[in-house]
Coordinates of C-alpha atoms in Angstrom, one line a residue:
M159 CA 144.7 105.4 107.5
Q160 CA 143.6 102.4 105.3
S161 CA 146.5 100.3 104.0
T162 CA 144.6 99.4 100.9
R163 CA 142.7 101.9 98.8
I164 CA 139.4 101.0 97.2
P165 CA 139.8 100.9 93.4
A166 CA 137.4 102.9 91.2
T167 CA 136.9 102.4 87.4
I168 CA 135.7 105.3 85.3
I169 CA 133.8 104.3 82.2
S170 CA 133.8 107.1 79.7
G171 CA 132.5 107.3 76.1
F172 CA 130.5 109.6 73.9
L173 CA 126.7 109.6 73.7
G174 CA 125.3 106.2 72.8
A175 CA 128.6 104.3 72.9
G176 CA 127.0 101.6 75.0
K177 CA 128.3 102.4 78.5
T178 CA 125.2 101.2 80.3
T179 CA 125.2 97.9 78.3
L180 CA 128.8 97.3 79.2
L181 CA 128.2 98.0 82.8
R182 CA 125.3 95.6 83.0
S183 CA 127.5 92.9 81.4
L184 CA 130.2 93.6 84.0
M185 CA 127.7 93.3 86.8
E186 CA 126.3 90.0 85.4
Q187 CA 129.7 88.5 85.5
S188 CA 130.8 90.0 88.8
S189 CA 127.8 89.3 91.1
H190 CA 130.2 87.7 93.7
K191 CA 131.9 91.1 94.2
K192 CA 130.7 94.1 96.2
I193 CA 130.5 96.7 93.6
A194 CA 129.0 100.2 93.9
I195 CA 127.8 102.0 90.8
I196 CA 127.6 105.8 90.2
V197 CA 125.6 106.8 87.2
N198 CA 125.7 110.3 85.7
E199 CA 123.5 111.4 82.8
F200 CA 123.3 114.6 80.7
G201 CA 119.7 115.4 81.1
S202 CA 117.0 115.1 83.8
L203 CA 115.4 111.8 82.7
G204 CA 117.3 109.0 84.5
I205 CA 117.3 106.3 81.9
D206 CA 120.6 104.5 82.6
G207 CA 120.1 104.2 86.4
D208 CA 116.6 102.9 85.9
I209 CA 117.9 100.3 83.4
L210 CA 120.5 99.0 85.9
K211 CA 118.1 99.0 88.8
N212 CA 115.6 96.9 86.8
C213 CA 118.1 94.6 85.1
G214 CA 117.6 91.6 87.5
V215 CA 121.3 91.2 88.3
P216 CA 121.9 90.6 92.0
G217 CA 124.6 93.4 92.3
C218 CA 122.3 96.0 90.5
T219 CA 120.2 96.9 93.6
E220 CA 118.9 100.3 94.8
D221 CA 121.5 100.3 97.6
N222 CA 124.4 99.8 95.2
I223 CA 123.4 102.3 92.5
V224 CA 123.8 106.1 93.0
E225 CA 122.4 108.5 90.4
L226 CA 123.9 112.0 89.9
A227 CA 121.4 113.9 87.8
N228 CA 122.2 117.5 88.5
G229 CA 124.6 118.0 85.6
C230 CA 127.6 116.5 84.0
I231 CA 129.8 114.9 86.6
C232 CA 132.9 116.8 85.5
C233 CA 131.2 120.1 86.3
T234 CA 129.7 119.0 89.7
V235 CA 132.7 117.3 91.3
A236 CA 132.7 119.4 94.5
D237 CA 128.9 119.6 94.9
E238 CA 127.9 116.0 94.2
F239 CA 130.7 113.6 93.4
L240 CA 132.9 114.1 96.4
P241 CA 130.1 113.9 99.0
T242 CA 128.8 110.7 97.3
M243 CA 132.3 109.1 97.3
E244 CA 132.7 110.0 101.0
A245 CA 129.4 108.5 101.8
L246 CA 130.3 105.2 100.1
L247 CA 133.6 105.0 101.9
D248 CA 131.9 105.7 105.3
R249 CA 129.5 102.8 104.9
K250 CA 129.8 100.0 107.6
D251 CA 130.3 97.6 104.7
P252 CA 132.1 99.7 102.0
P253 CA 132.3 98.4 98.4
E254 CA 135.2 96.4 97.1
H255 CA 135.2 98.3 93.8
I256 CA 133.4 101.4 92.5
I257 CA 132.4 101.8 88.9
I258 CA 131.5 105.3 87.6
E259 CA 129.5 105.6 84.4
T260 CA 130.0 109.2 83.2
S261 CA 127.7 111.2 81.1
G262 CA 128.4 110.9 77.3
L263 CA 129.5 114.6 77.4
A264 CA 131.7 114.4 80.5
L265 CA 135.4 115.2 80.4
P266 CA 137.2 112.5 82.4
K267 CA 140.2 114.6 83.6
P268 CA 138.4 116.8 86.2
L269 CA 136.9 113.6 87.6
I270 CA 140.4 112.0 87.9
K271 CA 141.7 115.1 89.5
A272 CA 139.0 114.8 92.2
F273 CA 140.6 111.6 93.5
N274 CA 143.4 113.8 94.9
W275 CA 140.9 115.5 97.2
P276 CA 142.3 115.0 100.8
S277 CA 139.2 113.2 102.2
I278 CA 139.4 110.4 99.6
K279 CA 143.0 110.3 98.3
T280 CA 144.3 108.0 101.0
R281 CA 141.2 105.7 100.8
M282 CA 140.5 105.4 97.0
T283 CA 142.4 105.3 93.7
V284 CA 141.5 105.4 90.0
D285 CA 142.1 101.8 89.0
G286 CA 141.6 102.7 85.3
V287 CA 139.8 104.9 82.8
V288 CA 138.0 102.9 80.2
T289 CA 136.8 104.8 77.1
L290 CA 134.1 103.2 75.0
V291 CA 133.9 104.0 71.3
D292 CA 130.7 103.7 69.2
S293 CA 132.5 102.2 66.1
P294 CA 129.8 102.7 63.4
A295 CA 129.1 106.3 64.7
V296 CA 132.8 107.3 64.5
L297 CA 133.2 105.8 61.1
A298 CA 130.1 107.7 59.9
G299 CA 131.7 111.0 61.0
Q300 CA 129.6 111.5 64.0
F301 CA 132.1 113.9 65.5
A302 CA 132.7 116.1 62.4
D303 CA 130.4 118.5 60.7
D304 CA 131.8 117.6 57.3
P305 CA 133.7 114.3 57.6
D306 CA 135.2 114.5 54.0
A307 CA 136.4 118.0 54.5
V308 CA 137.9 117.2 57.9
A309 CA 139.7 114.2 56.5
Q310 CA 141.3 116.4 53.8
Q311 CA 142.3 119.0 56.4
R312 CA 143.7 116.5 58.8
A313 CA 145.9 115.0 56.1
A314 CA 147.8 118.4 56.2
D315 CA 147.3 119.5 59.8
Q316 CA 146.1 117.2 62.6
S317 CA 144.9 120.1 64.7
L318 CA 142.4 121.8 62.5
D319 CA 139.3 120.2 63.6
H320 CA 139.8 120.8 67.4
D321 CA 137.2 123.7 67.3
N322 CA 134.4 121.1 66.8
P323 CA 132.9 120.7 70.3
L324 CA 131.9 117.1 69.5
H325 CA 135.4 116.1 68.5
E326 CA 136.9 117.9 71.5
V327 CA 134.8 115.9 74.0
F328 CA 135.6 112.7 72.1
E329 CA 139.4 113.4 72.1
D330 CA 139.4 114.4 75.8
Q331 CA 137.8 111.0 76.5
L332 CA 140.4 109.2 74.5
C333 CA 143.3 111.1 75.9
S334 CA 142.4 110.1 79.5
A335 CA 142.0 106.4 78.7
D336 CA 144.0 103.5 80.1
L337 CA 141.9 101.1 77.9
V338 CA 140.0 101.9 74.7
I339 CA 137.1 99.6 73.7
L340 CA 135.8 99.7 70.1
N341 CA 132.1 98.7 70.8
K342 CA 129.5 97.5 68.3
I343 CA 132.3 96.0 66.2
D344 CA 129.7 93.6 64.7
L345 CA 128.2 96.5 62.9
V346 CA 131.3 97.3 60.8
T347 CA 133.4 95.3 58.4
S348 CA 136.8 94.0 59.4
E349 CA 138.5 96.5 57.1
Q350 CA 136.6 99.3 58.7
A351 CA 137.6 98.0 62.2
E352 CA 141.2 98.0 61.2
Q353 CA 141.1 101.5 59.9
L354 CA 139.2 102.7 63.0
T355 CA 141.9 101.2 65.2
K356 CA 144.6 103.0 63.3
D357 CA 142.7 106.3 63.5
I358 CA 142.1 105.9 67.2
Q359 CA 145.8 105.1 67.8
K360 CA 146.7 108.5 66.1
E361 CA 144.5 110.3 68.6
L362 CA 146.1 108.7 71.7
P363 CA 148.9 110.5 73.5
K364 CA 150.4 107.3 74.8
A365 CA 150.5 103.6 74.2
V366 CA 147.0 102.3 75.2
K367 CA 145.5 98.9 74.5
I368 CA 142.6 99.0 72.0
I369 CA 140.2 96.0 72.0
Q370 CA 137.1 95.2 70.0
V371 CA 133.8 94.0 71.4
A372 CA 130.2 93.5 70.4
N373 CA 127.2 94.4 72.6
G374 CA 129.5 95.4 75.5
K375 CA 130.5 91.8 76.2
I376 CA 133.9 91.6 77.8
D377 CA 135.6 89.7 80.6
P378 CA 135.6 91.9 83.8
E379 CA 139.2 90.9 84.4
I380 CA 140.2 93.0 81.4
I381 CA 138.6 96.1 82.8
L382 CA 138.8 95.7 86.6
G383 CA 142.3 95.6 88.0
I384 CA 144.2 97.8 85.6
N385 CA 146.0 99.4 88.6
A386 CA 146.7 102.6 86.7
K387 CA 146.6 105.0 89.7
A388 CA 145.4 107.6 87.2
E389 CA 145.2 110.4 89.7
D390 CA 149.0 110.2 90.0
D391 CA 149.5 110.3 86.2
L392 CA 147.6 113.4 85.1
Q393 CA 150.5 114.8 83.0
S394 CA 150.2 112.0 80.4
R395 CA 146.4 112.7 80.0
P396 CA 146.2 116.0 78.0
S397 CA 142.9 117.8 77.7
H398 CA 141.6 120.6 75.4
H399 CA 140.6 122.3 78.7
D400 CA 143.9 122.2 80.5
G401 CA 144.6 125.6 82.1
E402 CA 141.0 126.7 81.9
G403 CA 140.3 126.2 85.6
E404 CA 137.5 124.0 86.9
D405 CA 134.6 126.1 85.5
H406 CA 134.2 124.2 82.2
E407 CA 130.6 124.1 81.1
H408 CA 128.8 122.2 78.4
D409 CA 127.4 125.3 76.7
D410 CA 127.7 123.6 73.3
F411 CA 125.1 121.0 74.1
T412 CA 121.5 121.0 75.4
S413 CA 119.0 118.3 76.4
F414 CA 115.3 118.3 77.0
V415 CA 112.5 115.9 77.7
V416 CA 109.6 115.3 75.3
T417 CA 106.4 113.6 76.3
I418 CA 104.8 111.9 73.3
P419 CA 101.5 110.1 72.7
T420 CA 101.1 106.3 73.1
A421 CA 102.5 104.7 69.9
D422 CA 100.6 102.1 67.9
N423 CA 103.7 100.0 67.3
P424 CA 107.5 100.3 67.7
E425 CA 108.3 100.1 63.9
T426 CA 106.2 103.2 63.0
L427 CA 107.5 105.1 66.0
V428 CA 111.2 104.4 65.0
Q429 CA 110.6 105.6 61.5
K430 CA 109.2 108.9 62.8
L431 CA 112.2 109.2 65.2
I432 CA 114.7 108.6 62.4
Q433 CA 113.0 111.3 60.3
V434 CA 113.0 113.8 63.1
A435 CA 116.6 113.0 64.1
N436 CA 117.7 113.5 60.5
T437 CA 115.8 116.7 60.0
H438 CA 117.0 118.4 63.2
D439 CA 120.5 116.8 63.5
I440 CA 119.8 115.2 66.9
L441 CA 122.7 113.5 68.6
R442 CA 120.9 111.2 70.9
I443 CA 117.3 110.1 71.8
K444 CA 116.5 107.6 74.5
G445 CA 113.6 106.9 76.8
Y446 CA 110.5 104.8 77.6
V447 CA 107.4 104.5 75.5
N448 CA 103.9 103.1 76.0
I449 CA 102.8 100.9 73.1
A450 CA 99.0 100.5 72.6
N451 CA 97.6 97.2 74.0
K452 CA 101.0 96.1 75.3
P453 CA 101.5 95.5 79.1
M454 CA 105.3 96.1 78.8
R455 CA 107.3 99.3 78.6
L456 CA 109.3 99.9 75.4
E457 CA 112.9 101.0 76.0
I458 CA 114.3 102.9 73.0
H459 CA 117.8 104.2 72.2
G460 CA 118.9 106.2 69.2
V461 CA 122.3 107.6 68.0
G462 CA 121.9 109.7 64.9
Q463 CA 119.7 107.6 62.7
R464 CA 120.5 104.3 64.3
F465 CA 117.8 103.0 66.7
N466 CA 117.3 99.9 68.8
Y467 CA 114.5 99.0 71.1
H468 CA 113.1 96.2 73.3
F469 CA 110.3 95.7 75.9
D470 CA 112.2 95.9 79.2
R471 CA 109.6 95.2 81.8
A472 CA 105.9 95.4 82.6
W473 CA 104.4 98.7 83.6
R474 CA 103.9 98.9 87.4
A475 CA 100.4 99.5 88.7
D476 CA 101.6 102.6 90.6
E477 CA 103.2 104.4 87.7
S478 CA 101.8 106.5 84.9
R479 CA 102.2 105.0 81.4
E480 CA 103.7 108.2 80.0
S481 CA 105.9 108.0 77.0
K482 CA 109.0 110.2 77.6
L483 CA 112.1 110.7 75.5
I484 CA 115.2 112.7 76.3
V485 CA 116.6 114.5 73.3
I486 CA 120.3 115.7 73.2
G487 CA 121.7 118.0 70.6
E488 CA 124.0 120.9 70.0
T489 CA 122.9 124.3 71.5
G490 CA 120.5 126.0 69.2
I491 CA 118.6 122.9 68.2
D492 CA 114.9 123.8 67.5
Q493 CA 113.2 122.3 70.6
E494 CA 109.7 123.6 69.7
A495 CA 109.9 122.1 66.2
I496 CA 111.1 118.7 67.5
Q497 CA 108.3 118.6 70.1
A498 CA 105.7 119.4 67.5
A499 CA 107.1 116.8 65.1
L500 CA 106.9 114.1 67.8
Q501 CA 103.3 114.8 68.8

């Protein structure tokens, strides 16, 4: 039996909160440390893993990044996550720390519970659960169908909006946290940031540090080394799905990949995406696009009607310059209409 367990940090946060950007920042500042990364995405197009593998940071190599793309990690613990962790532990030169970037729709608690599995319990511990919050999205009511109505209801009864699947996932992520990071704080006013902090504190079941950052920039010492041993502290991390067994599914959400034509320029493309996202109430769009007469690939991310993009790298000679976007929305979203609108 190992006398020292390898620490693992779980990075949670809703769709588009900036988890991959945060992870890249951590790796840039921790290149001296042997860190393994597990990336899980909701949807078959592996954007986040590809971003990390091509980021140019010494620690972000093929050998150190494992992608789990067969469903949300909280629902595939036994099939994918546990064998992956066992394989990392059994390496001749095992990592010093493991960082797990969960899907934006993953519930952290089933993942924390998995660390009590006999084959890894004595060899690994959950150092901390870090929940990232998209500050402007939450302030805009991203997790409520009618933000004004919910605000009025919550003034009288704090439990009335729990039937909203978006808010349930968001609350589960907050309730498992050892540290909450309000990201993209540069996109809100100081007054809004103060109000958001107060609102988040009301959601938390215990005293948890809340910090504010922009662009996912944070000192790794704040995130790595919390020493929470979260797997031994499950009772203080309530979930909407406690008592439902391990068969939780994400039936409320769906994702699909859309192949679109080469775009003339990024600005026109983004305007079209904003219009489509607004019309069809899309939660998240991200992917890679070929821009006419440009040698580089355009990486694009959208949350609601907020989009950002940049050219990430040159297209390789051995790859097709296909423009592919992954679209995530609530179940029932009109996939055919969205595909038609993006052609």
